[in-house]
Short mmCIF file of C-alpha atoms in Angstrom, two decimals:
data_model
loop_
_atom_site.label_atom_id
_atom_site.label_comp_id
_atom_site.label_asym_id
_atom_site.label_seq_id
_atom_site.Cartn_x
_atom_site.Cartn_y
_atom_site.Cartn_z
CA MET A 19 -118.65 -210.42 -5.88
CA ARG A 20 -116.84 -213.55 -6.99
CA MET A 21 -113.85 -215.35 -5.53
CA ASN A 22 -111.55 -213.14 -7.64
CA ASP A 23 -113.16 -210.00 -6.23
CA MET A 24 -112.40 -211.10 -2.70
CA ASP A 25 -109.25 -210.05 -0.90
CA PRO A 26 -106.91 -212.72 0.53
CA PHE A 27 -108.50 -212.47 3.97
CA GLU A 28 -111.98 -213.15 2.62
CA GLN A 29 -110.67 -215.98 0.51
CA ARG A 30 -109.05 -217.52 3.56
CA LEU A 31 -112.31 -217.31 5.50
CA LYS A 32 -114.21 -218.79 2.61
CA ARG A 33 -111.89 -221.80 2.45
CA GLN A 34 -112.64 -222.86 6.01
CA PRO A 35 -114.74 -226.04 5.83
CA LEU A 36 -117.94 -226.05 7.87
CA ARG A 37 -118.92 -228.78 10.28
CA GLN A 38 -121.22 -231.51 9.04
CA ALA A 39 -124.50 -232.43 10.68
CA PRO A 40 -124.27 -235.54 12.90
CA ALA A 41 -125.11 -238.62 10.84
CA ASP A 42 -127.69 -239.95 13.31
CA TRP A 43 -129.80 -236.81 12.94
CA ARG A 44 -130.75 -237.83 9.40
CA GLU A 45 -132.89 -240.84 10.31
CA GLU A 46 -134.31 -239.11 13.36
CA ILE A 47 -135.43 -236.02 11.45
CA LEU A 48 -136.63 -237.95 8.40
CA THR A 49 -138.70 -240.25 10.62
CA MET A 50 -140.41 -237.24 12.16
CA ALA A 51 -140.93 -235.73 8.71
CA ARG A 52 -142.43 -238.95 7.32
CA GLU A 53 -144.81 -239.15 10.25
CA ALA A 54 -145.92 -235.60 9.58
CA GLN A 55 -146.69 -236.28 5.91
CA PRO A 56 -150.36 -235.96 4.94
CA LEU A 57 -152.46 -239.08 5.54
CA ARG A 58 -153.16 -239.98 1.91
CA GLN A 59 -149.55 -239.72 0.81
CA THR A 60 -148.17 -241.59 3.79
CA ALA A 61 -150.65 -244.41 3.28
CA THR A 62 -149.84 -244.83 -0.40
CA VAL A 63 -146.09 -244.49 -0.08
CA GLN A 64 -145.50 -246.71 2.90
CA GLY A 65 -148.48 -249.07 2.52
CA ASP A 66 -149.20 -248.96 6.26
CA SER A 67 -152.48 -250.02 7.77
CA LEU A 68 -155.09 -247.31 8.14
CA PHE A 69 -155.09 -247.70 11.90
CA SER A 70 -151.33 -247.15 12.27
CA VAL A 71 -151.47 -244.17 9.90
CA LEU A 72 -154.35 -242.68 11.89
CA ASN A 73 -152.50 -243.37 15.09
CA ARG A 74 -149.38 -241.58 13.84
CA ARG A 75 -151.42 -238.73 12.44
CA LEU A 76 -153.22 -238.30 15.73
CA ALA A 77 -149.93 -238.41 17.61
CA SER A 78 -148.46 -235.71 15.40
CA LEU A 79 -151.61 -233.61 15.84
CA LEU A 80 -151.51 -233.91 19.61
CA TRP A 81 -147.78 -233.23 19.76
CA PRO A 82 -146.22 -231.44 21.65
CA HIS A 83 -148.77 -231.47 24.53
CA PRO A 84 -150.63 -234.79 24.36
CA VAL A 85 -151.52 -234.72 28.05
CA ALA A 86 -153.11 -231.28 27.76
CA TRP A 87 -155.10 -232.31 24.68
CA GLY A 88 -156.11 -235.57 26.33
CA GLY A 89 -157.31 -233.67 29.41
CA LEU A 90 -159.32 -231.31 27.26
CA ALA A 91 -160.90 -234.24 25.42
CA ALA A 92 -161.79 -235.89 28.75
CA VAL A 93 -163.47 -232.69 29.94
CA TRP A 94 -165.55 -232.59 26.76
CA VAL A 95 -166.54 -236.24 27.21
CA LEU A 96 -167.68 -235.47 30.76
CA ILE A 97 -169.65 -232.43 29.55
CA PHE A 98 -171.42 -234.53 26.88
CA ALA A 99 -172.10 -237.33 29.34
CA ALA A 100 -173.63 -234.91 31.84
CA HIS A 101 -175.66 -233.25 29.09
CA PHE A 102 -177.15 -236.50 27.77
CA SER A 103 -177.86 -237.91 31.21
CA ILE A 104 -179.91 -234.79 32.08
CA GLU A 105 -181.68 -234.87 28.73
CA ASP A 106 -182.61 -238.55 29.19
CA LYS A 107 -184.21 -237.96 32.59
CA ALA A 108 -186.76 -235.39 31.40
CA PRO A 109 -189.00 -237.77 29.37
CA VAL A 110 -188.80 -240.37 32.15
CA MET A 111 -190.23 -237.87 34.61
CA ALA A 112 -193.04 -237.04 32.18
CA GLU A 113 -193.79 -240.70 31.66
CA LYS A 114 -193.97 -241.31 35.38
CA ALA A 115 -196.86 -238.79 35.77
CA LEU A 116 -199.78 -241.18 35.10
CA PRO A 117 -203.18 -239.85 33.88
CA PRO A 118 -205.90 -239.67 36.57
CA SER A 119 -208.14 -242.73 36.86
CA PRO A 120 -211.87 -242.58 35.73
CA GLU A 121 -212.98 -242.75 39.36
CA VAL A 122 -210.95 -239.67 40.21
CA VAL A 123 -212.36 -237.86 37.17
CA ALA A 124 -215.92 -238.77 38.16
CA GLU A 125 -215.33 -237.65 41.72
CA LEU A 126 -213.92 -234.34 40.52
CA ARG A 127 -216.92 -233.76 38.26
CA GLN A 128 -219.29 -234.56 41.13
CA GLN A 129 -217.54 -232.04 43.36
CA GLN A 130 -217.67 -229.46 40.56
CA ARG A 131 -221.47 -229.94 40.21
CA MET A 132 -222.02 -229.66 43.94
CA LEU A 133 -220.00 -226.47 44.06
CA ALA A 134 -222.04 -225.02 41.18
CA GLU A 135 -225.31 -225.86 42.96
CA LEU A 136 -224.11 -224.30 46.19
CA ILE A 137 -223.20 -221.00 44.59
CA GLY A 138 -226.34 -221.02 42.38
CA VAL A 139 -224.85 -221.27 38.95
CA SER A 140 -226.72 -223.66 36.68
CA ASP A 141 -225.44 -225.44 33.60
CA ALA A 142 -227.72 -223.38 31.41
CA SER A 143 -226.85 -223.27 27.75
CA ASP A 144 -225.46 -220.18 26.10
CA ALA A 145 -228.85 -219.42 24.45
CA ASP A 146 -230.65 -219.25 27.83
CA ARG A 147 -228.14 -217.01 29.47
CA PRO A 148 -229.21 -213.36 29.80
CA LYS A 149 -227.50 -211.16 27.27
CA VAL A 150 -225.13 -208.70 28.65
CA LEU A 151 -226.26 -205.17 27.91
CA VAL A 152 -223.61 -203.47 25.90
CA PRO A 153 -224.06 -199.69 25.86
CA ALA A 154 -224.48 -198.29 22.40
CA PRO A 155 -222.15 -195.60 21.08
CA ARG A 156 -223.00 -192.05 22.14
CA SER A 157 -223.67 -190.97 18.55
CA GLU A 158 -226.40 -193.64 18.15
CA ARG A 159 -228.04 -192.61 21.40
CA VAL A 160 -228.31 -189.05 20.12
CA VAL A 161 -230.09 -190.34 17.01
CA ILE A 162 -232.65 -192.20 19.15
CA LEU A 163 -233.36 -189.14 21.28
CA ASN A 164 -233.89 -187.00 18.21
CA ALA A 165 -236.16 -189.59 16.70
CA MET B 5 -144.45 -235.43 -1.87
CA ARG B 6 -143.06 -238.95 -2.32
CA GLY B 7 -141.22 -240.75 0.44
CA THR B 8 -137.87 -240.22 -1.26
CA ARG B 9 -138.49 -236.56 -2.01
CA ILE B 10 -138.04 -235.51 1.60
CA GLU B 11 -134.86 -237.58 1.74
CA GLN B 12 -133.55 -235.84 -1.36
CA LEU B 13 -134.31 -232.50 0.21
CA TYR B 14 -132.53 -233.48 3.39
CA ASP B 15 -129.44 -234.81 1.64
CA GLY B 16 -129.29 -231.80 -0.65
CA HIS B 17 -129.80 -229.03 1.86
CA ALA B 18 -129.45 -230.24 5.46
CA PRO B 19 -125.63 -229.81 5.58
CA SER B 20 -125.93 -226.14 4.58
CA LEU B 21 -128.89 -225.55 6.87
CA PHE B 22 -127.07 -227.23 9.74
CA ALA B 23 -124.00 -225.01 9.37
CA TYR B 24 -126.12 -221.87 8.99
CA LEU B 25 -128.25 -222.70 12.02
CA LEU B 26 -125.29 -223.71 14.15
CA ASN B 27 -123.56 -220.44 13.31
CA PHE B 28 -126.76 -218.60 14.15
CA THR B 29 -127.92 -220.38 17.30
CA ARG B 30 -124.57 -221.72 18.60
CA ASN B 31 -126.48 -224.52 20.19
CA GLU B 32 -126.65 -228.06 18.83
CA ASN B 33 -130.01 -228.87 20.42
CA ASP B 34 -131.58 -225.71 19.03
CA THR B 35 -130.06 -226.45 15.64
CA ARG B 36 -131.55 -229.94 15.61
CA ASP B 37 -134.94 -228.65 16.76
CA VAL B 38 -135.07 -226.01 14.04
CA LEU B 39 -133.80 -228.42 11.39
CA GLN B 40 -136.47 -230.91 12.38
CA GLU B 41 -139.12 -228.19 12.43
CA ILE B 42 -138.24 -227.23 8.86
CA PHE B 43 -138.40 -230.74 7.43
CA VAL B 44 -141.58 -231.59 9.33
CA LYS B 45 -143.13 -228.40 7.97
CA ILE B 46 -142.12 -229.27 4.41
CA ALA B 47 -143.39 -232.83 4.79
CA ARG B 48 -146.68 -231.61 6.21
CA GLU B 49 -147.15 -228.86 3.62
CA PRO B 50 -145.40 -230.05 0.44
CA GLU B 51 -147.17 -227.33 -1.55
CA LEU B 52 -144.83 -224.80 0.09
CA LEU B 53 -142.15 -225.78 -2.42
CA LYS B 54 -144.54 -225.85 -5.39
CA ASN B 55 -143.50 -222.61 -7.09
CA VAL B 56 -140.12 -222.19 -5.46
CA LEU B 57 -137.27 -221.63 -7.91
CA ASN B 58 -134.41 -221.69 -5.42
CA GLU B 59 -135.05 -224.39 -2.84
CA ARG B 60 -131.87 -223.65 -0.89
CA ALA B 61 -132.72 -219.96 -0.48
CA PHE B 62 -136.27 -220.82 0.50
CA LEU B 63 -135.15 -223.34 3.11
CA ILE B 64 -132.56 -220.93 4.50
CA ARG B 65 -135.29 -218.32 4.85
CA LEU B 66 -137.42 -220.83 6.77
CA ALA B 67 -134.40 -221.70 8.92
CA HIS B 68 -133.58 -218.05 9.54
CA ASN B 69 -137.13 -217.19 10.61
CA ALA B 70 -137.39 -220.26 12.82
CA ALA B 71 -134.03 -219.48 14.44
CA ILE B 72 -135.06 -215.85 15.05
CA ASP B 73 -138.29 -217.05 16.70
CA LEU B 74 -136.35 -219.46 18.84
CA ILE B 75 -133.81 -216.85 19.94
CA ARG B 76 -136.59 -214.40 20.82
CA ARG B 77 -138.36 -217.04 22.88
CA ARG B 78 -135.27 -217.60 24.96
CA ASP B 79 -134.99 -215.92 28.30
CA THR B 80 -132.37 -213.15 28.43
CA ARG B 81 -130.66 -214.82 31.37
CA GLU B 82 -130.55 -218.10 29.52
CA ARG B 83 -129.10 -216.33 26.51
CA THR B 84 -126.32 -214.76 28.57
CA ARG B 85 -125.41 -218.15 29.99
CA GLU B 86 -125.45 -219.72 26.55
CA ASN B 87 -123.29 -216.98 25.05
CA VAL B 88 -120.44 -218.18 27.23
CA ALA B 89 -120.92 -221.73 25.97
CA ALA B 90 -121.38 -220.51 22.41
CA GLU B 91 -117.76 -219.44 22.15
CA THR B 92 -116.68 -223.03 22.66
CA ILE B 93 -118.97 -224.43 19.95
CA THR B 94 -117.18 -224.28 16.66
CA VAL B 95 -118.97 -224.17 13.35
CA PHE B 96 -115.93 -225.40 11.45
CA ALA B 97 -114.61 -228.87 10.81
CA PRO B 98 -111.55 -229.81 12.87
CA ALA B 99 -108.22 -229.11 11.16
CA GLY B 100 -105.17 -231.35 11.15
CA ASP B 101 -102.75 -228.44 11.26
CA PRO B 102 -102.52 -226.81 14.74
CA ASP B 103 -102.20 -223.27 13.35
CA GLU B 104 -105.19 -223.82 11.14
CA GLU B 105 -107.15 -225.24 14.07
CA VAL B 106 -106.40 -222.15 16.17
CA PHE B 107 -107.47 -219.91 13.30
CA ARG B 108 -110.76 -221.79 12.93
CA GLN B 109 -111.48 -221.58 16.62
CA GLN B 110 -110.69 -217.87 16.66
CA LEU B 111 -112.84 -217.31 13.59
CA SER B 112 -115.70 -219.22 15.14
CA ALA B 113 -115.43 -217.14 18.32
CA ALA B 114 -115.18 -213.91 16.29
CA LEU B 115 -118.36 -214.80 14.42
CA VAL B 116 -120.23 -215.10 17.72
CA GLU B 117 -119.32 -211.51 18.51
CA LEU B 118 -120.99 -210.23 15.34
CA PRO B 119 -124.57 -209.05 15.61
CA GLU B 120 -126.92 -211.75 14.34
CA GLU B 121 -127.91 -209.82 11.21
CA GLN B 122 -124.26 -209.33 10.19
CA ARG B 123 -123.40 -212.93 11.01
CA ALA B 124 -126.23 -214.16 8.80
CA VAL B 125 -125.09 -212.09 5.82
CA VAL B 126 -121.41 -213.00 6.28
CA HIS B 127 -122.29 -216.68 6.45
CA LEU B 128 -124.47 -216.62 3.36
CA LYS B 129 -121.91 -214.61 1.42
CA LEU B 130 -118.81 -216.60 2.34
CA TRP B 131 -120.06 -220.14 2.79
CA GLU B 132 -123.21 -220.24 0.70
CA GLU B 133 -121.65 -218.08 -2.03
CA MET B 134 -124.84 -216.14 -2.45
CA THR B 135 -125.00 -212.78 -4.21
CA PHE B 136 -126.14 -209.72 -2.29
CA GLU B 137 -129.37 -209.82 -4.30
CA ALA B 138 -130.00 -213.43 -3.29
CA ILE B 139 -129.11 -212.69 0.34
CA ALA B 140 -131.42 -209.69 0.28
CA GLU B 141 -134.27 -211.79 -1.06
CA THR B 142 -133.63 -214.58 1.43
CA LEU B 143 -133.48 -212.34 4.47
CA GLY B 144 -136.11 -209.84 3.35
CA ILE B 145 -133.75 -206.85 3.25
CA SER B 146 -132.46 -204.60 0.47
CA PRO B 147 -129.28 -205.53 -1.47
CA ASN B 148 -127.62 -202.36 -0.17
CA THR B 149 -128.37 -203.34 3.40
CA ALA B 150 -127.01 -206.82 2.74
CA ALA B 151 -123.82 -205.36 1.27
CA SER B 152 -123.29 -202.90 4.12
CA ARG B 153 -123.92 -205.57 6.76
CA TYR B 154 -121.37 -207.77 5.04
CA ARG B 155 -118.75 -205.01 5.00
CA TYR B 156 -119.32 -204.11 8.64
CA GLY B 157 -119.16 -207.75 9.65
CA LEU B 158 -116.07 -208.45 7.59
CA ASP B 159 -114.29 -205.40 9.01
CA LYS B 160 -114.96 -206.62 12.54
CA LEU B 161 -113.65 -210.09 11.69
CA ARG B 162 -110.59 -208.58 10.07
CA GLU B 163 -109.91 -206.44 13.09
CA ARG B 164 -110.43 -209.31 15.51
CA LEU B 165 -108.31 -211.82 13.57
CA ARG B 166 -105.63 -209.45 12.24
CA PRO B 167 -102.79 -210.48 14.59
CA LEU B 168 -103.40 -214.19 14.11
CA TYR B 169 -103.93 -213.83 10.39
CA LYS B 170 -100.68 -211.90 9.98
CA GLU B 171 -98.82 -214.44 12.03
CA ILE B 172 -100.10 -217.36 10.01
CA THR B 173 -99.56 -215.55 6.71
CA ASN B 174 -95.98 -214.58 7.62
CA ALA B 175 -95.24 -218.12 8.77
CA ASN B 176 -96.48 -219.52 5.47
CA GLU B 177 -94.43 -217.10 3.38
#
């Protein structure tokens, strides 16, 4: 449908000029758009320092709830801090447990020997110990009886 | 996207997007928010426009979807309150002639009374001069639906503005 296909009423409507966007919106919106541009492009186009670009990028990432994101980050920092502090304490506790002194070891061995003498168990070697009688399988016993 | 590219896009399309959004939302703050959202999105994801043949249609589609989201997010009570204010927000430039000014105000108020889907099609047809095929593609509807929505919307405007239109027409003759 072109202008010629329209009736006079439509043509009259069509001729009504629309309002223009307020002029001050342009800079405001374009500033926001520039800040949202990807890091590499923003850095090359505007020649800003890396820190300011990162700062803007971070701000745009955290927008529109920077406080909420900041709170979440703080919670994570606390969790990590608690985690590492617990992890650090474990080896310290192990280190604090000193090995027994030679005197203590000697004393313990002496007590062990005395206990063995009292209950009648000697330090006999494995070769001198009486062999434990292991019963032979039933089938072998039958063979012996038959023999 | 170069620094000037986003400026070119703004200068080329923001006036149309502004009028479309203002007609749709009837709220200047909402219009600015959606307009900003669109240009921030384009700046952040420049590849969105990579294979786009008709930038205007693409941007209007973005604007339309963003405006629909915004309207849906609004509370019903808030919407009712804003509808009253919406009738006072005109989407047309002020006219020097008093009769013409009255007609523009009445037309602006009549547009508010149209359902949003008819208002969108009427706007794109009359003030963006889009074909029904282009409107259909932009709004994600069929060309027949676009045409029927336009006719329904136009009939309602005609009915609503008939007395004033006749008066102005007779006065001019």
